[in-house]
Amino acid sequence: MNTVVFGGGVRWYEFGVAADRTLQLRQQGTYAPDGYYRWMGSPAIDGQGNIGIGYSFGGTPNFAGQRFAGRLVGDPLGVLTLHEAVLAEGEAPQVSTLRWEDYSQTAIDPTDDCTIWYVGDYLKKVARPTRRESGRTGCASKPLP
């Protein structure tokens, strides 16, 4: 999504399921805090309603890397108040391939229904130019009360 700051943002939505099984939009937002690009958002919501979103990040002078942002259940609707954390800085350009993020995922840890895990692609300087051989896993956790 293009933004007013000339970059790209991660667009996200949260839906609820009504008693009659219809979907209802609870909130939506776009995370674009600056003029860089964010894409391939992968969201997850824990048992308390906290949301975490992992995504690719880039834009001159940054090679594509991985970032993570989120919000707590009581925060204002439509806003990712847990600002961006850098999981992995990209170190090299992607060349000779059109594929990206085939194996990214955000998931809730089933042992506590609270820890949010994310894994996504980035390139190291030592990676072969035709393959993405680098991945990074990030974790966000908020203890249950």
mmCIF file with all atom_site columns, C-alpha atoms in Angstrom:
data_model
loop_
_atom_site.group_PDB
_atom_site.id
_atom_site.type_symbol
_atom_site.label_atom_id
_atom_site.label_alt_id
_atom_site.label_comp_id
_atom_site.label_asym_id
_atom_site.label_entity_id
_atom_site.label_seq_id
_atom_site.pdbx_PDB_ins_code
_atom_site.Cartn_x
_atom_site.Cartn_y
_atom_site.Cartn_z
_atom_site.occupancy
_atom_site.B_iso_or_equiv
_atom_site.pdbx_formal_charge
_atom_site.auth_seq_id
_atom_site.auth_comp_id
_atom_site.auth_asym_id
_atom_site.auth_atom_id
_atom_site.pdbx_PDB_model_num
ATOM 1   C CA . MET A 1 1   ? 0.000   0.000   0.000   1.00 0.00 ? 1   MET A CA 1
ATOM 2   C CA . ASN A 1 2   ? 1.441   3.405   -0.957  1.00 0.00 ? 2   ASN A CA 1
ATOM 3   C CA . THR A 1 3   ? 1.389   5.938   1.838   1.00 0.00 ? 3   THR A CA 1
ATOM 4   C CA . VAL A 1 4   ? 1.551   9.702   2.214   1.00 0.00 ? 4   VAL A CA 1
ATOM 5   C CA . VAL A 1 5   ? 5.212   9.381   3.226   1.00 0.00 ? 5   VAL A CA 1
ATOM 6   C CA . PHE A 1 6   ? 6.037   7.781   -0.177  1.00 0.00 ? 6   PHE A CA 1
ATOM 7   C CA . GLY A 1 7   ? 6.898   4.330   1.101   1.00 0.00 ? 7   GLY A CA 1
ATOM 8   C CA . GLY A 1 8   ? 4.789   1.249   1.554   1.00 0.00 ? 8   GLY A CA 1
ATOM 9   C CA . GLY A 1 9   ? 2.897   0.092   4.593   1.00 0.00 ? 9   GLY A CA 1
ATOM 10  C CA . VAL A 1 10  ? 1.623   -3.132  6.063   1.00 0.00 ? 10  VAL A CA 1
ATOM 11  C CA . ARG A 1 11  ? -2.183  -3.156  5.951   1.00 0.00 ? 11  ARG A CA 1
ATOM 12  C CA . TRP A 1 12  ? -3.882  -5.306  8.587   1.00 0.00 ? 12  TRP A CA 1
ATOM 13  C CA . TYR A 1 13  ? -7.398  -6.234  9.704   1.00 0.00 ? 13  TYR A CA 1
ATOM 14  C CA . GLU A 1 14  ? -8.958  -7.961  12.710  1.00 0.00 ? 14  GLU A CA 1
ATOM 15  C CA . PHE A 1 15  ? -12.298 -9.709  12.276  1.00 0.00 ? 15  PHE A CA 1
ATOM 16  C CA . GLY A 1 16  ? -14.542 -11.215 14.910  1.00 0.00 ? 16  GLY A CA 1
ATOM 17  C CA . VAL A 1 17  ? -17.070 -13.990 14.455  1.00 0.00 ? 17  VAL A CA 1
ATOM 18  C CA . ALA A 1 18  ? -20.622 -13.117 15.573  1.00 0.00 ? 18  ALA A CA 1
ATOM 19  C CA . ALA A 1 19  ? -22.981 -15.605 17.204  1.00 0.00 ? 19  ALA A CA 1
ATOM 20  C CA . ASP A 1 20  ? -24.630 -16.203 13.821  1.00 0.00 ? 20  ASP A CA 1
ATOM 21  C CA . ARG A 1 21  ? -21.146 -17.050 12.397  1.00 0.00 ? 21  ARG A CA 1
ATOM 22  C CA . THR A 1 22  ? -20.899 -13.890 10.258  1.00 0.00 ? 22  THR A CA 1
ATOM 23  C CA . LEU A 1 23  ? -17.642 -11.967 10.170  1.00 0.00 ? 23  LEU A CA 1
ATOM 24  C CA . GLN A 1 24  ? -17.497 -8.489  11.671  1.00 0.00 ? 24  GLN A CA 1
ATOM 25  C CA . LEU A 1 25  ? -14.631 -6.051  11.185  1.00 0.00 ? 25  LEU A CA 1
ATOM 26  C CA . ARG A 1 26  ? -13.294 -5.109  14.620  1.00 0.00 ? 26  ARG A CA 1
ATOM 27  C CA . GLN A 1 27  ? -10.375 -2.921  13.559  1.00 0.00 ? 27  GLN A CA 1
ATOM 28  C CA . GLN A 1 28  ? -7.984  -2.173  10.729  1.00 0.00 ? 28  GLN A CA 1
ATOM 29  C CA . GLY A 1 29  ? -4.838  -0.173  10.243  1.00 0.00 ? 29  GLY A CA 1
ATOM 30  C CA . THR A 1 30  ? -1.804  0.596   8.133   1.00 0.00 ? 30  THR A CA 1
ATOM 31  C CA . TYR A 1 31  ? 1.663   0.570   9.672   1.00 0.00 ? 31  TYR A CA 1
ATOM 32  C CA . ALA A 1 32  ? 3.877   3.007   7.761   1.00 0.00 ? 32  ALA A CA 1
ATOM 33  C CA . PRO A 1 33  ? 5.888   5.117   10.216  1.00 0.00 ? 33  PRO A CA 1
ATOM 34  C CA . ASP A 1 34  ? 8.363   6.484   7.654   1.00 0.00 ? 34  ASP A CA 1
ATOM 35  C CA . GLY A 1 35  ? 9.210   6.552   3.936   1.00 0.00 ? 35  GLY A CA 1
ATOM 36  C CA . TYR A 1 36  ? 10.577  2.989   3.723   1.00 0.00 ? 36  TYR A CA 1
ATOM 37  C CA . TYR A 1 37  ? 8.719   -0.048  2.391   1.00 0.00 ? 37  TYR A CA 1
ATOM 38  C CA . ARG A 1 38  ? 7.004   -2.766  4.397   1.00 0.00 ? 38  ARG A CA 1
ATOM 39  C CA . TRP A 1 39  ? 5.367   -5.751  2.711   1.00 0.00 ? 39  TRP A CA 1
ATOM 40  C CA . MET A 1 40  ? 4.359   -9.409  3.102   1.00 0.00 ? 40  MET A CA 1
ATOM 41  C CA . GLY A 1 41  ? 2.796   -8.866  6.516   1.00 0.00 ? 41  GLY A CA 1
ATOM 42  C CA . SER A 1 42  ? 2.112   -12.007 8.526   1.00 0.00 ? 42  SER A CA 1
ATOM 43  C CA . PRO A 1 43  ? -0.123  -11.342 11.570  1.00 0.00 ? 43  PRO A CA 1
ATOM 44  C CA . ALA A 1 44  ? -1.148  -13.444 14.562  1.00 0.00 ? 44  ALA A CA 1
ATOM 45  C CA . ILE A 1 45  ? -3.376  -12.819 17.568  1.00 0.00 ? 45  ILE A CA 1
ATOM 46  C CA . ASP A 1 46  ? -2.845  -14.461 20.952  1.00 0.00 ? 46  ASP A CA 1
ATOM 47  C CA . GLY A 1 47  ? -5.419  -15.751 23.438  1.00 0.00 ? 47  GLY A CA 1
ATOM 48  C CA . GLN A 1 48  ? -5.721  -12.347 25.131  1.00 0.00 ? 48  GLN A CA 1
ATOM 49  C CA . GLY A 1 49  ? -6.208  -10.433 21.880  1.00 0.00 ? 49  GLY A CA 1
ATOM 50  C CA . ASN A 1 50  ? -2.694  -9.000  21.515  1.00 0.00 ? 50  ASN A CA 1
ATOM 51  C CA . ILE A 1 51  ? -1.563  -8.770  17.877  1.00 0.00 ? 51  ILE A CA 1
ATOM 52  C CA . GLY A 1 52  ? 1.915   -9.220  16.400  1.00 0.00 ? 52  GLY A CA 1
ATOM 53  C CA . ILE A 1 53  ? 2.846   -8.705  12.752  1.00 0.00 ? 53  ILE A CA 1
ATOM 54  C CA . GLY A 1 54  ? 6.106   -9.758  11.133  1.00 0.00 ? 54  GLY A CA 1
ATOM 55  C CA . TYR A 1 55  ? 6.985   -8.358  7.704   1.00 0.00 ? 55  TYR A CA 1
ATOM 56  C CA . SER A 1 56  ? 9.685   -7.584  5.178   1.00 0.00 ? 56  SER A CA 1
ATOM 57  C CA . PHE A 1 57  ? 11.296  -4.142  5.293   1.00 0.00 ? 57  PHE A CA 1
ATOM 58  C CA . GLY A 1 58  ? 13.454  -2.267  2.798   1.00 0.00 ? 58  GLY A CA 1
ATOM 59  C CA . GLY A 1 59  ? 14.098  0.797   0.700   1.00 0.00 ? 59  GLY A CA 1
ATOM 60  C CA . THR A 1 60  ? 17.235  2.708   -0.257  1.00 0.00 ? 60  THR A CA 1
ATOM 61  C CA . PRO A 1 61  ? 19.742  2.460   1.385   1.00 0.00 ? 61  PRO A CA 1
ATOM 62  C CA . ASN A 1 62  ? 18.423  -0.672  3.172   1.00 0.00 ? 62  ASN A CA 1
ATOM 63  C CA . PHE A 1 63  ? 18.513  -4.166  1.700   1.00 0.00 ? 63  PHE A CA 1
ATOM 64  C CA . ALA A 1 64  ? 15.382  -6.230  2.438   1.00 0.00 ? 64  ALA A CA 1
ATOM 65  C CA . GLY A 1 65  ? 15.272  -7.407  6.031   1.00 0.00 ? 65  GLY A CA 1
ATOM 66  C CA . GLN A 1 66  ? 12.720  -8.448  8.644   1.00 0.00 ? 66  GLN A CA 1
ATOM 67  C CA . ARG A 1 67  ? 10.828  -6.353  11.192  1.00 0.00 ? 67  ARG A CA 1
ATOM 68  C CA . PHE A 1 68  ? 8.088   -6.895  13.756  1.00 0.00 ? 68  PHE A CA 1
ATOM 69  C CA . ALA A 1 69  ? 5.445   -4.611  15.315  1.00 0.00 ? 69  ALA A CA 1
ATOM 70  C CA . GLY A 1 70  ? 2.346   -5.170  17.414  1.00 0.00 ? 70  GLY A CA 1
ATOM 71  C CA . ARG A 1 71  ? -0.343  -3.948  19.748  1.00 0.00 ? 71  ARG A CA 1
ATOM 72  C CA . LEU A 1 72  ? -1.809  -4.931  23.101  1.00 0.00 ? 72  LEU A CA 1
ATOM 73  C CA . VAL A 1 73  ? -5.508  -5.736  23.425  1.00 0.00 ? 73  VAL A CA 1
ATOM 74  C CA . GLY A 1 74  ? -6.297  -2.552  25.385  1.00 0.00 ? 74  GLY A CA 1
ATOM 75  C CA . ASP A 1 75  ? -4.520  -0.173  22.999  1.00 0.00 ? 75  ASP A CA 1
ATOM 76  C CA . PRO A 1 76  ? -6.440  2.248   20.764  1.00 0.00 ? 76  PRO A CA 1
ATOM 77  C CA . LEU A 1 77  ? -8.067  0.375   17.876  1.00 0.00 ? 77  LEU A CA 1
ATOM 78  C CA . GLY A 1 78  ? -6.324  0.424   14.505  1.00 0.00 ? 78  GLY A CA 1
ATOM 79  C CA . VAL A 1 79  ? -2.873  1.315   15.844  1.00 0.00 ? 79  VAL A CA 1
ATOM 80  C CA . LEU A 1 80  ? 0.256   -0.829  16.230  1.00 0.00 ? 80  LEU A CA 1
ATOM 81  C CA . THR A 1 81  ? 1.511   0.743   19.451  1.00 0.00 ? 81  THR A CA 1
ATOM 82  C CA . LEU A 1 82  ? 4.412   -1.682  19.997  1.00 0.00 ? 82  LEU A CA 1
ATOM 83  C CA . HIS A 1 83  ? 6.729   0.005   17.566  1.00 0.00 ? 83  HIS A CA 1
ATOM 84  C CA . GLU A 1 84  ? 8.952   -1.717  15.063  1.00 0.00 ? 84  GLU A CA 1
ATOM 85  C CA . ALA A 1 85  ? 11.680  -4.074  16.223  1.00 0.00 ? 85  ALA A CA 1
ATOM 86  C CA . VAL A 1 86  ? 14.499  -5.034  13.860  1.00 0.00 ? 86  VAL A CA 1
ATOM 87  C CA . LEU A 1 87  ? 14.784  -8.824  13.598  1.00 0.00 ? 87  LEU A CA 1
ATOM 88  C CA . ALA A 1 88  ? 17.312  -8.965  10.763  1.00 0.00 ? 88  ALA A CA 1
ATOM 89  C CA . GLU A 1 89  ? 18.997  -6.334  8.631   1.00 0.00 ? 89  GLU A CA 1
ATOM 90  C CA . GLY A 1 90  ? 19.354  -7.327  4.991   1.00 0.00 ? 90  GLY A CA 1
ATOM 91  C CA . GLU A 1 91  ? 22.970  -7.464  3.843   1.00 0.00 ? 91  GLU A CA 1
ATOM 92  C CA . ALA A 1 92  ? 22.713  -8.059  0.086   1.00 0.00 ? 92  ALA A CA 1
ATOM 93  C CA . PRO A 1 93  ? 20.384  -7.445  -2.867  1.00 0.00 ? 93  PRO A CA 1
ATOM 94  C CA . GLN A 1 94  ? 18.163  -10.148 -4.286  1.00 0.00 ? 94  GLN A CA 1
ATOM 95  C CA . VAL A 1 95  ? 19.039  -10.826 -7.922  1.00 0.00 ? 95  VAL A CA 1
ATOM 96  C CA . SER A 1 96  ? 18.191  -13.485 -10.497 1.00 0.00 ? 96  SER A CA 1
ATOM 97  C CA . THR A 1 97  ? 14.931  -14.579 -8.883  1.00 0.00 ? 97  THR A CA 1
ATOM 98  C CA . LEU A 1 98  ? 11.393  -13.292 -8.541  1.00 0.00 ? 98  LEU A CA 1
ATOM 99  C CA . ARG A 1 99  ? 10.505  -15.221 -5.387  1.00 0.00 ? 99  ARG A CA 1
ATOM 100 C CA . TRP A 1 100 ? 10.451  -13.798 -1.875  1.00 0.00 ? 100 TRP A CA 1
ATOM 101 C CA . GLU A 1 101 ? 9.018   -14.922 1.448   1.00 0.00 ? 101 GLU A CA 1
ATOM 102 C CA . ASP A 1 102 ? 7.938   -18.397 0.433   1.00 0.00 ? 102 ASP A CA 1
ATOM 103 C CA . TYR A 1 103 ? 8.473   -19.573 3.988   1.00 0.00 ? 103 TYR A CA 1
ATOM 104 C CA . SER A 1 104 ? 7.460   -16.737 6.317   1.00 0.00 ? 104 SER A CA 1
ATOM 105 C CA . GLN A 1 105 ? 5.017   -17.289 9.164   1.00 0.00 ? 105 GLN A CA 1
ATOM 106 C CA . THR A 1 106 ? 3.756   -15.742 12.372  1.00 0.00 ? 106 THR A CA 1
ATOM 107 C CA . ALA A 1 107 ? 2.342   -18.165 14.926  1.00 0.00 ? 107 ALA A CA 1
ATOM 108 C CA . ILE A 1 108 ? 1.222   -18.343 18.549  1.00 0.00 ? 108 ILE A CA 1
ATOM 109 C CA . ASP A 1 109 ? 3.152   -20.715 20.809  1.00 0.00 ? 109 ASP A CA 1
ATOM 110 C CA . PRO A 1 110 ? 0.675   -23.413 21.917  1.00 0.00 ? 110 PRO A CA 1
ATOM 111 C CA . THR A 1 111 ? 2.453   -23.896 25.256  1.00 0.00 ? 111 THR A CA 1
ATOM 112 C CA . ASP A 1 112 ? 1.331   -20.501 26.615  1.00 0.00 ? 112 ASP A CA 1
ATOM 113 C CA . ASP A 1 113 ? -1.063  -19.006 23.986  1.00 0.00 ? 113 ASP A CA 1
ATOM 114 C CA . CYS A 1 114 ? 0.891   -15.789 24.493  1.00 0.00 ? 114 CYS A CA 1
ATOM 115 C CA . THR A 1 115 ? 4.328   -15.951 22.836  1.00 0.00 ? 115 THR A CA 1
ATOM 116 C CA . ILE A 1 116 ? 4.264   -14.818 19.215  1.00 0.00 ? 116 ILE A CA 1
ATOM 117 C CA . TRP A 1 117 ? 6.876   -16.332 16.882  1.00 0.00 ? 117 TRP A CA 1
ATOM 118 C CA . TYR A 1 118 ? 7.803   -15.017 13.425  1.00 0.00 ? 118 TYR A CA 1
ATOM 119 C CA . VAL A 1 119 ? 10.215  -16.287 10.800  1.00 0.00 ? 119 VAL A CA 1
ATOM 120 C CA . GLY A 1 120 ? 11.027  -14.578 7.502   1.00 0.00 ? 120 GLY A CA 1
ATOM 121 C CA . ASP A 1 121 ? 13.646  -14.230 4.769   1.00 0.00 ? 121 ASP A CA 1
ATOM 122 C CA . TYR A 1 122 ? 16.581  -11.892 4.366   1.00 0.00 ? 122 TYR A CA 1
ATOM 123 C CA . LEU A 1 123 ? 19.877  -12.130 2.521   1.00 0.00 ? 123 LEU A CA 1
ATOM 124 C CA . LYS A 1 124 ? 23.347  -12.271 4.045   1.00 0.00 ? 124 LYS A CA 1
ATOM 125 C CA . LYS A 1 125 ? 26.402  -11.094 2.153   1.00 0.00 ? 125 LYS A CA 1
ATOM 126 C CA . VAL A 1 126 ? 27.621  -14.693 1.909   1.00 0.00 ? 126 VAL A CA 1
ATOM 127 C CA . ALA A 1 127 ? 24.415  -16.074 0.362   1.00 0.00 ? 127 ALA A CA 1
ATOM 128 C CA . ARG A 1 128 ? 24.499  -17.275 -3.234  1.00 0.00 ? 128 ARG A CA 1
ATOM 129 C CA . PRO A 1 129 ? 22.906  -14.574 -5.432  1.00 0.00 ? 129 PRO A CA 1
ATOM 130 C CA . THR A 1 130 ? 20.238  -16.875 -6.849  1.00 0.00 ? 130 THR A CA 1
ATOM 131 C CA . ARG A 1 131 ? 19.011  -18.281 -3.512  1.00 0.00 ? 131 ARG A CA 1
ATOM 132 C CA . ARG A 1 132 ? 17.734  -16.950 -0.212  1.00 0.00 ? 132 ARG A CA 1
ATOM 133 C CA . GLU A 1 133 ? 19.788  -18.891 2.279   1.00 0.00 ? 133 GLU A CA 1
ATOM 134 C CA . SER A 1 134 ? 19.141  -16.731 5.296   1.00 0.00 ? 134 SER A CA 1
ATOM 135 C CA . GLY A 1 135 ? 16.235  -16.789 7.693   1.00 0.00 ? 135 GLY A CA 1
ATOM 136 C CA . ARG A 1 136 ? 15.592  -15.220 11.044  1.00 0.00 ? 136 ARG A CA 1
ATOM 137 C CA . THR A 1 137 ? 13.187  -16.099 13.806  1.00 0.00 ? 137 THR A CA 1
ATOM 138 C CA . GLY A 1 138 ? 11.856  -13.453 16.176  1.00 0.00 ? 138 GLY A CA 1
ATOM 139 C CA . CYS A 1 139 ? 9.841   -13.814 19.330  1.00 0.00 ? 139 CYS A CA 1
ATOM 140 C CA . ALA A 1 140 ? 7.577   -11.427 21.245  1.00 0.00 ? 140 ALA A CA 1
ATOM 141 C CA . SER A 1 141 ? 6.154   -12.440 24.586  1.00 0.00 ? 141 SER A CA 1
ATOM 142 C CA . LYS A 1 142 ? 3.867   -10.772 27.109  1.00 0.00 ? 142 LYS A CA 1
ATOM 143 C CA . PRO A 1 143 ? 3.365   -12.758 30.321  1.00 0.00 ? 143 PRO A CA 1
ATOM 144 C CA . LEU A 1 144 ? -0.188  -13.803 31.100  1.00 0.00 ? 144 LEU A CA 1
ATOM 145 C CA . PRO A 1 145 ? -1.563  -12.115 34.256  1.00 0.00 ? 145 PRO A CA 1
#
